[in-house]
Coordinates of C-alpha atoms in Angstrom, one line a residue:
X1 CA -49.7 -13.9 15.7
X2 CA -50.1 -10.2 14.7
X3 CA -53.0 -10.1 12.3
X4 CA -55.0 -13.7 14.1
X5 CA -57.6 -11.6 15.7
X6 CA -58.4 -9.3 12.3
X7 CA -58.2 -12.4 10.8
X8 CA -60.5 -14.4 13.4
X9 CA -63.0 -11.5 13.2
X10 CA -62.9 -11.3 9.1
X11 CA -63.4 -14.7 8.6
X12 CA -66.3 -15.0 10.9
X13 CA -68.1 -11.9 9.3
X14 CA -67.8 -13.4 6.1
X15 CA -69.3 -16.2 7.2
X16 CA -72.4 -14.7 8.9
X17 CA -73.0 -12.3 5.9
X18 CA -72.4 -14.8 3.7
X19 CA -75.1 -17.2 5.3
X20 CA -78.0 -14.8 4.5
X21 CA -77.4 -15.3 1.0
X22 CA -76.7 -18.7 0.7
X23 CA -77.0 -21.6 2.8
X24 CA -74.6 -24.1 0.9
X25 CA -71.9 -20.9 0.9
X26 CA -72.8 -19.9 4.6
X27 CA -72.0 -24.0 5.8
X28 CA -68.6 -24.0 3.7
X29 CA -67.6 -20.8 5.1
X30 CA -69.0 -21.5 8.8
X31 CA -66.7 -24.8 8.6
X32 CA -63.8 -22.7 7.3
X33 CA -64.4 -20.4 10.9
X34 CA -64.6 -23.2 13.1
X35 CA -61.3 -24.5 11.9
X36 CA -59.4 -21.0 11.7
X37 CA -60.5 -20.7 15.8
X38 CA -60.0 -24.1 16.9
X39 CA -56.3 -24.0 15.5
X40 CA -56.0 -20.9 16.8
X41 CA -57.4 -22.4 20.4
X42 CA -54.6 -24.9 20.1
X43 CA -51.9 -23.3 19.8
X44 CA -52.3 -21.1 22.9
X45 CA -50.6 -21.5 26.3
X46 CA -52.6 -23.5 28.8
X47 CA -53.6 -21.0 31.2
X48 CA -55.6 -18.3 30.4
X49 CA -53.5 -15.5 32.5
X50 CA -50.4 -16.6 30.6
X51 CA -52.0 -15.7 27.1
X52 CA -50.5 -12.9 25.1
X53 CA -52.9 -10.0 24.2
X54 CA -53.5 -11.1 20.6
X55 CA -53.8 -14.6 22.1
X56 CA -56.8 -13.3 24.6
X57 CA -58.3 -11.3 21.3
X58 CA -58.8 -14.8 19.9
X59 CA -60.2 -16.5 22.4
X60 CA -62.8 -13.9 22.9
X61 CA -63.6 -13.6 19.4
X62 CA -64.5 -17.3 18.8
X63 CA -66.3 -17.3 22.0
X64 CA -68.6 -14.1 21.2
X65 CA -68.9 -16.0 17.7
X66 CA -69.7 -19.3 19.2
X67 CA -71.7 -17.9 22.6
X68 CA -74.2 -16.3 20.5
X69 CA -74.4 -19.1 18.3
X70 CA -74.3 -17.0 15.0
X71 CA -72.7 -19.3 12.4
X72 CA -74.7 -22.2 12.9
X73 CA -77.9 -19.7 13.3
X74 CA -77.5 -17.7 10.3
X75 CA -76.6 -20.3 8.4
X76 CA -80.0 -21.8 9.3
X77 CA -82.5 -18.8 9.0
X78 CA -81.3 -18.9 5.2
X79 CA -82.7 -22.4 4.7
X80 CA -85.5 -22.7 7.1
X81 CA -86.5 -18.5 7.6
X82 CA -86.0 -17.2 11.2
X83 CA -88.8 -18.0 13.3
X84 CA -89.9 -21.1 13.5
X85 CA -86.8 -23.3 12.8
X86 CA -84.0 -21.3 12.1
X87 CA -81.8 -18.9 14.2
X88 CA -83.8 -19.2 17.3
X89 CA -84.1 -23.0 17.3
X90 CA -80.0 -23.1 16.7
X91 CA -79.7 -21.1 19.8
X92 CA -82.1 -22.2 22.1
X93 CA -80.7 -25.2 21.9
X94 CA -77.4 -23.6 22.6
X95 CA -78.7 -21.9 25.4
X96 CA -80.8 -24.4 27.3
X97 CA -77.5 -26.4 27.0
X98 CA -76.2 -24.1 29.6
X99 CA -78.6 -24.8 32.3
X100 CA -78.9 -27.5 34.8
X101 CA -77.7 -30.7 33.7
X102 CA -75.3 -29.2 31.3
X103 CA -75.2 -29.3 27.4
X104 CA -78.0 -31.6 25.7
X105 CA -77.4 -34.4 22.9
X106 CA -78.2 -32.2 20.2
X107 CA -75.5 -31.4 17.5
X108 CA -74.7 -27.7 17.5
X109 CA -72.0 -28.0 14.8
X110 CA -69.6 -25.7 16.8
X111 CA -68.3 -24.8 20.2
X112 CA -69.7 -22.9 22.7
X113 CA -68.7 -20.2 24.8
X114 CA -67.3 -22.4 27.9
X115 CA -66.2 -24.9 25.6
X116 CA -63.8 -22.5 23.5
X117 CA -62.6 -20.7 27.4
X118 CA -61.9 -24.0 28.7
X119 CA -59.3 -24.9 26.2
X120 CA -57.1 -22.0 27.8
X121 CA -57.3 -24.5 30.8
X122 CA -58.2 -23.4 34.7
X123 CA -56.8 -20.3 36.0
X124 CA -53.8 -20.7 38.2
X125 CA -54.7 -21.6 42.0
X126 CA -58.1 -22.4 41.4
X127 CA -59.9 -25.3 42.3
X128 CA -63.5 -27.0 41.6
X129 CA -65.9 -23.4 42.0
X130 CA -68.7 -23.5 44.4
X131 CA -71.3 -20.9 44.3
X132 CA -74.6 -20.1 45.9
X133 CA -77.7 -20.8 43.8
X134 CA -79.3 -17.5 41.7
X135 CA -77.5 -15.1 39.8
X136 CA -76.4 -12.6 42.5
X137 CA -73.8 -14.5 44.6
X138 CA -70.8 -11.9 43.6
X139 CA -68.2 -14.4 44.0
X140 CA -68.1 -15.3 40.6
X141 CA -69.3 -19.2 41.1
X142 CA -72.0 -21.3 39.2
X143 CA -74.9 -21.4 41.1
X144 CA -75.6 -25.1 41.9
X145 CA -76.3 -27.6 39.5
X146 CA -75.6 -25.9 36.7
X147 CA -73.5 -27.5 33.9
X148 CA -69.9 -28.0 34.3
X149 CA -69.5 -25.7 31.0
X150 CA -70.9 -22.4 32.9
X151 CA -68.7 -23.3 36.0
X152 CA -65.5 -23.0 33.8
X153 CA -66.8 -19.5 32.3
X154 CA -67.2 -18.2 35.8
X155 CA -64.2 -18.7 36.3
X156 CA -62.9 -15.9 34.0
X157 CA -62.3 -12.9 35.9
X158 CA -65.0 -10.2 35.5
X159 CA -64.1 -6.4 34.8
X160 CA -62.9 -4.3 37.7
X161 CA -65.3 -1.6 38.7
X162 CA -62.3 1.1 39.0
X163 CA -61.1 0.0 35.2
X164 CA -64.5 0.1 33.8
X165 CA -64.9 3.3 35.0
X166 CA -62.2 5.1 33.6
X167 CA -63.2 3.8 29.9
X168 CA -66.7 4.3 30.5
X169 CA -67.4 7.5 31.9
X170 CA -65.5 9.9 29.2
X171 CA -67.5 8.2 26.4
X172 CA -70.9 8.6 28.4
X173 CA -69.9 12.6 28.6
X174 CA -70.3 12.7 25.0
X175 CA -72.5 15.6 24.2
X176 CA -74.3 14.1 21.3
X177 CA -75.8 11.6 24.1
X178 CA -78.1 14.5 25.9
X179 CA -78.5 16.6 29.5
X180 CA -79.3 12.9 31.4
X181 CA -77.0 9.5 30.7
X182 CA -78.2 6.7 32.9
X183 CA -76.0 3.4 32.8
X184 CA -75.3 -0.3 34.2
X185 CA -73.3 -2.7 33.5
X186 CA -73.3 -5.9 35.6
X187 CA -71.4 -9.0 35.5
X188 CA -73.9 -11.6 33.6
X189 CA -72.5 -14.6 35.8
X190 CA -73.0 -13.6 38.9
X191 CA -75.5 -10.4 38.7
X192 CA -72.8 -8.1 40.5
X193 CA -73.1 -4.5 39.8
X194 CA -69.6 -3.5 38.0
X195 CA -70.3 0.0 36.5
X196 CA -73.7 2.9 37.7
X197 CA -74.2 6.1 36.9
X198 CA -77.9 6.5 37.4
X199 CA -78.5 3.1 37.6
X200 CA -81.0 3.5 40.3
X201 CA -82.7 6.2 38.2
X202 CA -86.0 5.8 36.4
X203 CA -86.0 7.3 32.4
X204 CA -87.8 6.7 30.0
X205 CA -86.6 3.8 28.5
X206 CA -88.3 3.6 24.5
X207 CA -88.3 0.0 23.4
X208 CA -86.0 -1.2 26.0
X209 CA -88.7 -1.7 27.7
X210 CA -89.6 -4.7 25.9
X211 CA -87.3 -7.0 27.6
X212 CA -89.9 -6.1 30.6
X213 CA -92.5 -7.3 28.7
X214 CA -91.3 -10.6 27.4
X215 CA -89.7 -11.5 31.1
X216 CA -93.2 -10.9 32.2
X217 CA -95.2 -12.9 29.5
X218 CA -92.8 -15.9 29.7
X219 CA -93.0 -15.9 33.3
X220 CA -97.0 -15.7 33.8
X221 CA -98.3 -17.3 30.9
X222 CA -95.1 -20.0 29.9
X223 CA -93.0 -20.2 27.2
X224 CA -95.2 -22.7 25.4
X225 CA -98.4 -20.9 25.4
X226 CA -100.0 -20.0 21.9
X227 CA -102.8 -17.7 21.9
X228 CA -106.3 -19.2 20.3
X229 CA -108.6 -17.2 17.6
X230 CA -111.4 -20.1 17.8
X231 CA -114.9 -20.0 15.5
X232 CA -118.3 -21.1 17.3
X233 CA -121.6 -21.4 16.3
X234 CA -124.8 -21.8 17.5
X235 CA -127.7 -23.0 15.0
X236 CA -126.6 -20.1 11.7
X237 CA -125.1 -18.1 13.9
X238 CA -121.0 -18.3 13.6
X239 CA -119.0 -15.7 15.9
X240 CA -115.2 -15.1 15.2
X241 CA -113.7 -15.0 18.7
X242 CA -110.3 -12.8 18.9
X243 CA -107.9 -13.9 21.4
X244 CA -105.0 -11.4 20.9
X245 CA -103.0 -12.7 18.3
X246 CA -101.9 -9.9 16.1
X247 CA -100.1 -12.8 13.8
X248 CA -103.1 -13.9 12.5
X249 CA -102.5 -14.6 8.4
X250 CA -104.7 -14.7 5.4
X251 CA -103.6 -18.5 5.6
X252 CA -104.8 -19.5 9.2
X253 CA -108.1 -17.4 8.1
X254 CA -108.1 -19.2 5.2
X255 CA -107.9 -23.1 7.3
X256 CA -110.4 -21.6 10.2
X257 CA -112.8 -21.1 7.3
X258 CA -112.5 -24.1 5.8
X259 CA -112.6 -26.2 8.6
X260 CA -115.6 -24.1 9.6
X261 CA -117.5 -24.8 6.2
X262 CA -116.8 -28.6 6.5
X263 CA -118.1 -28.6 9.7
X264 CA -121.3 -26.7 8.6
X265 CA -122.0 -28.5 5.8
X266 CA -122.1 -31.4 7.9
X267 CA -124.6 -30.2 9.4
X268 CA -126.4 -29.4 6.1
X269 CA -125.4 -24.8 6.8
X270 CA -125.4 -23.6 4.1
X271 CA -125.6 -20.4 5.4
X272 CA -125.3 -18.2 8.6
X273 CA -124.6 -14.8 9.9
X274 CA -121.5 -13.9 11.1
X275 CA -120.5 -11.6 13.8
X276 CA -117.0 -11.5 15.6
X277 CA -116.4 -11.5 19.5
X278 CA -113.5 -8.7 20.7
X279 CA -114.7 -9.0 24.4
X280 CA -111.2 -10.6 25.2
X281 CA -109.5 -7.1 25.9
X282 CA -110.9 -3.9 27.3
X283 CA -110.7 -0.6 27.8
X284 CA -109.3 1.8 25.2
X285 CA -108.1 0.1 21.8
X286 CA -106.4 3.7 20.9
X287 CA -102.8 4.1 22.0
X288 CA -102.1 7.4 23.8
X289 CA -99.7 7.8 20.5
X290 CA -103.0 7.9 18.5
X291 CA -103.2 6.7 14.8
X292 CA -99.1 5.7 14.1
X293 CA -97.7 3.8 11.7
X294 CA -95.8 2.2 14.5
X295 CA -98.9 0.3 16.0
X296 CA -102.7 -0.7 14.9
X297 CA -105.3 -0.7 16.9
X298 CA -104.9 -2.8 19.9
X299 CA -107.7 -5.7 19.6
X300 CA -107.8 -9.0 20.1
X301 CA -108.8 -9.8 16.5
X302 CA -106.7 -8.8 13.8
X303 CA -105.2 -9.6 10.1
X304 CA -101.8 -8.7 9.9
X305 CA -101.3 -6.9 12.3
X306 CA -103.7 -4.0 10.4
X307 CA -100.9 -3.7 7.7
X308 CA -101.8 -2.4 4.2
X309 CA -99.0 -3.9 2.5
X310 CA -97.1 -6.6 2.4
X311 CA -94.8 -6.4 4.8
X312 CA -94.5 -8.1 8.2
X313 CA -92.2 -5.5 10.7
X314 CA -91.6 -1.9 10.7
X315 CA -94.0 1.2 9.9
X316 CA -96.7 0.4 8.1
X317 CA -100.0 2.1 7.2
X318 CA -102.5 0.2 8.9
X319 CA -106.2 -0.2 8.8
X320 CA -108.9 1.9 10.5
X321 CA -110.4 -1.5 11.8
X322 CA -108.5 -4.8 11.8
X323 CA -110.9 -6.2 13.6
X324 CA -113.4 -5.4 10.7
X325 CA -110.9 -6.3 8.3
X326 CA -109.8 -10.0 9.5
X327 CA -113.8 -10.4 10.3
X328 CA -114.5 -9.4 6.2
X329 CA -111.2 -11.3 5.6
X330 CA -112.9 -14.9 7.0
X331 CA -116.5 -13.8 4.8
X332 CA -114.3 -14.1 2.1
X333 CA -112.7 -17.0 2.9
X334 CA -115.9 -18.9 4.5
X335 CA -118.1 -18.0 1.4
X336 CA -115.2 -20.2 -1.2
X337 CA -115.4 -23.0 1.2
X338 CA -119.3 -23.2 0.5
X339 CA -121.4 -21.3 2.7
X340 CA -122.3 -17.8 2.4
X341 CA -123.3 -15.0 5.2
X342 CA -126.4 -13.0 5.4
X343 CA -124.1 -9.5 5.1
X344 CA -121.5 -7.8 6.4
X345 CA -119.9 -9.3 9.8
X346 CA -120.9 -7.5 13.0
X347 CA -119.3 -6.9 16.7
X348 CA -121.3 -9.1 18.6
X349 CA -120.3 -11.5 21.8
X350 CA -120.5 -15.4 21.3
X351 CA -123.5 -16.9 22.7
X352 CA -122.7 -19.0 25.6
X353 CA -123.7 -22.2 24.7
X354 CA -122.1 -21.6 21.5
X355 CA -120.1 -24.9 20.1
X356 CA -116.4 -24.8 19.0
X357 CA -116.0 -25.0 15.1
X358 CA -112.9 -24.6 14.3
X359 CA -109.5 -23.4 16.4
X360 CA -106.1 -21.5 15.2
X361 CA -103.5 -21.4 17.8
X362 CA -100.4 -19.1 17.0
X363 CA -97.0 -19.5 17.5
X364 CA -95.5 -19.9 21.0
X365 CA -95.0 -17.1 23.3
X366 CA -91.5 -18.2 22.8
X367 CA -90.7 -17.4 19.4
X368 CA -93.5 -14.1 19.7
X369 CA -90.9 -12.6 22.3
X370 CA -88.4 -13.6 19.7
X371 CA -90.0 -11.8 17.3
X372 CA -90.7 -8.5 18.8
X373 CA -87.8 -8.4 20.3
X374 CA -85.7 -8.7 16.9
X375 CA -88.1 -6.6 15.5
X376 CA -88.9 -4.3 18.1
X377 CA -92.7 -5.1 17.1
X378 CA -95.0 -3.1 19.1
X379 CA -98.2 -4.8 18.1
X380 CA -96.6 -7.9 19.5
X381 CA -95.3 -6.4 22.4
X382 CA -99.2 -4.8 23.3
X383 CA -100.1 -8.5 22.5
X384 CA -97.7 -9.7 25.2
X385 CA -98.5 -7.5 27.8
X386 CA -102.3 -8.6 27.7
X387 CA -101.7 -12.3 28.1
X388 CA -99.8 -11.1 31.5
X389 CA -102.9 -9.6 32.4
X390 CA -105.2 -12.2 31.4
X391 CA -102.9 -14.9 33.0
X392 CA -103.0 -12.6 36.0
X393 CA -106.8 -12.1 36.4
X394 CA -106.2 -8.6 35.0
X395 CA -108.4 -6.7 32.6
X396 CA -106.4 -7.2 29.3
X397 CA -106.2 -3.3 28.9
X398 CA -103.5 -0.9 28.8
X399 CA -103.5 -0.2 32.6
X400 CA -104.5 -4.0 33.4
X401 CA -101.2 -5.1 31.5
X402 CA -99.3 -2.1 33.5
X403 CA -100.5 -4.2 36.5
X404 CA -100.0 -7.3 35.4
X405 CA -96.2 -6.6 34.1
X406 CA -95.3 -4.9 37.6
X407 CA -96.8 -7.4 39.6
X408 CA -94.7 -10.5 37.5
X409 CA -91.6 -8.6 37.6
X410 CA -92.1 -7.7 42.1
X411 CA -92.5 -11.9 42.3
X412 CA -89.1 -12.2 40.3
X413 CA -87.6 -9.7 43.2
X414 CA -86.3 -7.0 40.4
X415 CA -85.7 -3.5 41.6
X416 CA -88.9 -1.8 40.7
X417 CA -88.8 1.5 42.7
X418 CA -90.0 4.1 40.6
X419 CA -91.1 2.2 37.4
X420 CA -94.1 3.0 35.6
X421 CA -95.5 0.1 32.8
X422 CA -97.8 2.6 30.8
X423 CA -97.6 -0.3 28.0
X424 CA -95.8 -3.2 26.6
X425 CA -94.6 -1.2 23.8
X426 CA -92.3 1.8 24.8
X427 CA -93.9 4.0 22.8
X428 CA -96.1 5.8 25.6
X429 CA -93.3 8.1 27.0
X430 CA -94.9 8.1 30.6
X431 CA -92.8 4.7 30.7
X432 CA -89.9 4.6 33.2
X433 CA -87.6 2.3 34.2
X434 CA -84.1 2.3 35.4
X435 CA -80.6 0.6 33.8
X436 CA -80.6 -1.0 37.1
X437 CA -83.9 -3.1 35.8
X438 CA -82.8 -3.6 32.3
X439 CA -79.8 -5.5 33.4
X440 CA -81.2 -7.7 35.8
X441 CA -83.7 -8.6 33.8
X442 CA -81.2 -9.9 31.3
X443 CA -79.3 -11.7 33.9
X444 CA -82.5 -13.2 34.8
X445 CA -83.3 -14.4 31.3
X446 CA -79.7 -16.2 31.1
X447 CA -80.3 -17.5 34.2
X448 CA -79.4 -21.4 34.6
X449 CA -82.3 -21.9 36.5
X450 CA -84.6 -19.9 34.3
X451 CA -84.3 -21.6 31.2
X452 CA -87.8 -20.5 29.9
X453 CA -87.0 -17.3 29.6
X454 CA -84.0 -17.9 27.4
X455 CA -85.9 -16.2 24.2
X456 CA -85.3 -12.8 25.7
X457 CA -81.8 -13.5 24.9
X458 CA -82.0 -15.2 21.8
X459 CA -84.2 -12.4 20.3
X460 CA -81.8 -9.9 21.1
X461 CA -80.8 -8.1 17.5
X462 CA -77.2 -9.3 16.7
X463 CA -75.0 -5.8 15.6
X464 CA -74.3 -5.4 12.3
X465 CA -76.5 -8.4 11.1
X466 CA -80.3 -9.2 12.4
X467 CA -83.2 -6.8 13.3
X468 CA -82.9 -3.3 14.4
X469 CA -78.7 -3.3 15.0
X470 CA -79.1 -5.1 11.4
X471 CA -77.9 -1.2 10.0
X472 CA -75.6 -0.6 12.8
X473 CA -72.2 -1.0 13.9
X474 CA -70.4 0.2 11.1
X475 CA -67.8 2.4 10.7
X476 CA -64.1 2.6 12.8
X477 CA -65.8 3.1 16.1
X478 CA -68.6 1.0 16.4
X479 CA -67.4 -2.3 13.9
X480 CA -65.5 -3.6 16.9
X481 CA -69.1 -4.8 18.2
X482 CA -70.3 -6.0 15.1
X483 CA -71.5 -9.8 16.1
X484 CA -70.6 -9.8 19.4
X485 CA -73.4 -7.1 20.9
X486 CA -76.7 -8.5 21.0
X487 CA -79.0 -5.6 22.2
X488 CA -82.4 -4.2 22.7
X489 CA -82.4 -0.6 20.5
X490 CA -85.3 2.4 21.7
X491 CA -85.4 5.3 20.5
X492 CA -88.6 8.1 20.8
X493 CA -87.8 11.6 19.6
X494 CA -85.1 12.8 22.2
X495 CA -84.5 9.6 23.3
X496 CA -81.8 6.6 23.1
X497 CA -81.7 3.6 25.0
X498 CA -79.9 0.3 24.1
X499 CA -79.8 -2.9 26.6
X500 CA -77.8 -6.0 26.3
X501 CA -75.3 -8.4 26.4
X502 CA -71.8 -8.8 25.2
X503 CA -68.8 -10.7 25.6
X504 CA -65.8 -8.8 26.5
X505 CA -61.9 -9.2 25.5
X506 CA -61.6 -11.6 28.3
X507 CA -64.1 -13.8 27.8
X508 CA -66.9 -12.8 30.4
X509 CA -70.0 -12.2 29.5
X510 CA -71.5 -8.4 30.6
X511 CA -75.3 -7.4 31.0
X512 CA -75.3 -3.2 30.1
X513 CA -78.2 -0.9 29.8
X514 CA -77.4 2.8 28.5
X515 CA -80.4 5.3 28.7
X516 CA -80.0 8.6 27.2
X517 CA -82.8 11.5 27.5
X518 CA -82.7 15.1 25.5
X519 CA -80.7 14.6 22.7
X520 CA -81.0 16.2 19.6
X521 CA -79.7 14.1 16.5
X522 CA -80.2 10.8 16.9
X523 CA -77.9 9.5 14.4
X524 CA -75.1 10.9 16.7
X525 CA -76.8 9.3 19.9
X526 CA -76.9 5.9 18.5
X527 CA -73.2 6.3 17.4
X528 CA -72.8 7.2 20.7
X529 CA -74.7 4.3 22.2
X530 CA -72.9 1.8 19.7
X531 CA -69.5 3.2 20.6
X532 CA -70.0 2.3 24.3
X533 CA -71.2 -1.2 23.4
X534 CA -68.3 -1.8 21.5
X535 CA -65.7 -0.4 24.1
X536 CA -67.4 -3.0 26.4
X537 CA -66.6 -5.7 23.8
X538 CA -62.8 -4.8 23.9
X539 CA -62.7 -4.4 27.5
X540 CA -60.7 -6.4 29.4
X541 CA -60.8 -3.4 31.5
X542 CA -59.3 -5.0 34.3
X543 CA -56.7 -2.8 36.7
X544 CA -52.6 -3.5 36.0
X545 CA -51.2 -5.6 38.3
X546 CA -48.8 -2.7 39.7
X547 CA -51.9 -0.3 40.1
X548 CA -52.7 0.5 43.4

């Protein structure tokens, strides 16, 4: 089978590119990839070892494809847009599948990971695997209780450290990639430390550190918790009350007022005077950045996130005052419902005995990490990191949230020596964590017995398609990785980070962080970066049987 893997890979792009346009193309052609890998599956030998290279290439093609769910996903997020029912509801339920009590009832449309492995049948000499419970048992074995789907996936050998070496360490002396390279690579099964250079070592890690973040946020506040931008009165006094969520919309103003002016009326308002409450976060509301097109204002009432246009990720100009703005915004919206304010909004704190008129809650915590982590949205990131704080009894400041991440992360037992959580963002460059953190975090969030944190994984950008790798992974050297890295991106002027997960040529599934400080073009870096990613996804990298 000389061309099956080219073929495999071709087929499956077409598919996923093909979804974005059309969802009735993107199901024909998703179909047409499922069949081209499952005859491919069939006709191989029936132990993995005994495979033929080309063989292997397929196999670990349709199990990056399938793993990360992108077919079905993509095909999805055309129809149903990529947030609330699409991509990330495809592949949660992929991934929740995967912990304890094994696959769910739902219909995926397509095999998973474990599923596509296991048709290569058990390795030779091996039995039922036992493992100890958690992700760091080094033996490669599922911890207990978890579905018999990962148990046949551990069962693929890992990368040897002496292999992964030799192919990592000339690309990482690449001079486009600056004075200090930091990198880890660890084996996503079992947690096991497989590659370090630096790993220990604290950098400053951009946007990677994100994933920080949204481990922290689902772990204090839940996966299911929404944030609440509530409306009380007292007599014709009404108070907009902020409670951090920077995804507020002219529509959910628009329903808050309404419901508001029906509830008002009622009571025969006709008119009042409105102020808005922002006593939900303190401190500073300036970024150490200062005024960026990167970031508003940090407040716990705003429309938009600030944004002046349209759009809904990426730079943006951004208002002076969203607070002022979503406050002027709900006037607006209160006075067409019927019932008119006395001027301009004001700052002013609910009274206490005020009474709840009217409640917006926003989108799970869930699908925010999603978000910003697709995205890399730093308005939703500061958002995150102050519901830590507040579910932490921390101020819901800049330094509270520092606290409040740090303290999360020390419960989870990550390695935390030297890190600094100067905010949820990355953008403040007094930031630093190590590779070591950024891959254990990851192995955390795929966790079987950490299922709540699977959105740090499903948000990951997918290379060459979604978010911030959407652009990326072009070109001879880095379209090897194109669908099958799923990474966190940073960058900051002289620095290039990128976190992750992949699948390599054997099947295994790899945690990698790569942390780069001093470079000078950062086109080249981010080549750089991408290269490395992709070697990882056609590693076997495993020593010859005659070495040694």
């Amino acid at each position: 089978m000389p061309n099956t893997a080219s073929k495999v890979r071709d087929t499956a792009n077409r598919a996923y590119r093909a979804a974005a346009r059309s969802a009735g193309a993107a199901r024909r052609r998703a179909g047409a990839a499922a069949r081209s890998a499952d005859t491919a599956i069939r006709g191989i030998p029936g132990h993995w070892r005994e495979a033929g290279p080309q063989q292997r290439q397929t196999i670990r093609l349709a199990a990056g494809a399938a793993a990360v769910g992108l077919v079905v996903a993509l095909t999805t997020v055309a129809a149903t847009g990529p947030w609330d029912g699409g991509q990330r509801t495809a592949e949660r339920v992929w991934a929740a599948g995967q912990g304890p009590g094994g696959p769910g009832e739902e219909d995926r449309s397509g095999l998973t990971a474990p599923q596509v492995l296991a048709q290569a049948g058990p390795l030779p000499g091996t039995g039922a695997t036992t493992g100890t419970k958690g992700v760091g048992n080094g033996e490669g074995g599922a911890p207990d209780g978890s579905a018999g789907g990962s148990r046949r996936a551990a069962k693929v050998p890992p990368p040897t450290a002496s292999a992964l070496a030799d192919t990592l360490e000339p690309l990482l002396d690449d001079q486009s990639l600056g004075a200090v390279q930091h990198a880890s690579v660890v084996d996503a099964v079992t947690g096991r430390q497989l590659f370090a250079q630096g790993a220990g070592q604290t950098a400053t890690p951009a946007s990677t550190i994100k994933l920080a973040t949204a481990v922290a946020a689902l772990t204090a506040a839940g996966e299911n918790h929404r944030v609440a931008t509530r409306v009380v009165g007292k007599g014709d006094r009404v108070t907009l009350v902020g409670g951090g969520d920077p995804t507020l919309t002219k529509g959910a103003l628009a329903d808050l007022a309404e419901e508001t002016a029906r509830t008002l009326r009622k009571r025969g308002v006709r008119e009042v005077t409105l102020t808005y409450d922002l006593s939900r976060y303190t401190g500073t509301r300036q970024h150490p950045i200062g005024p960026n097109e990167n970031l508003a204002l940090v407040t716990p009432l705003m429309l938009n996130e600030g944004r002046l246009d349209k759009s809904d990720h990426g730079p943006a100009a951004r208002t002076p005052d969203p607070s002022g703005q979503a406050a002027q915004e709900f006037a607006d919206r209160l006075s067409r419902a019927g019932v008119r304010t006395t001027g301009p909004a004001e700052s002013g704190q609910a009274p206490g005995s005020a009474r709840s008129l009217a409640v917006h809650k926003s989108p799970t915590l869930s699908a925010l990490v999603e978000r910003m982590l697709t995205n890399s949205d730093n308005d939703i990131a500061e958002a995150l990191a102050r519901q830590t704080a507040l579910a932490k009894g921390e101020p819901a400041s800049f330094k509270g949230a520092g606290r409040a991440v740090r303290s999360t992360l020390k419960r989870l037992g990550l390695p935390l020596k030297g890190t600094v959580f100067a905010d949820g963002s990355g953008l403040d460059r007094a930031d630093r964590v190590s590779p070591a953190l950024l891959t254990q975090l990851l192995v955390r969030a795929g966790a079987p017995e950490e299922p709540a944190l699977r959105p740090v994984l499903t948000g990951l950008p997918v290379a060459g398609f979604t978010g911030t790798l959407d652009a990326r992974y072009g070109g001879e050297r880095g379209a090897p990785g194109a669908g099958l890295v799923r990474a966190k991106t940073g960058t900051l002027t002289g620095v290039n980070t990128l976190a992750g997960t992949v699948v390599d040529a054997d099947g295994r599934m790899l945690s990698f962080a790569f942390m780069t400080s001093g470079t000078t073009d950062p086109a080249a870096a981010q080549n750089s970066l991408d290269r490395l990613a992709s070697t990882l996804a056609n590693c076997g990298c495993r020593d010859s049987p005659s070495a040694g």
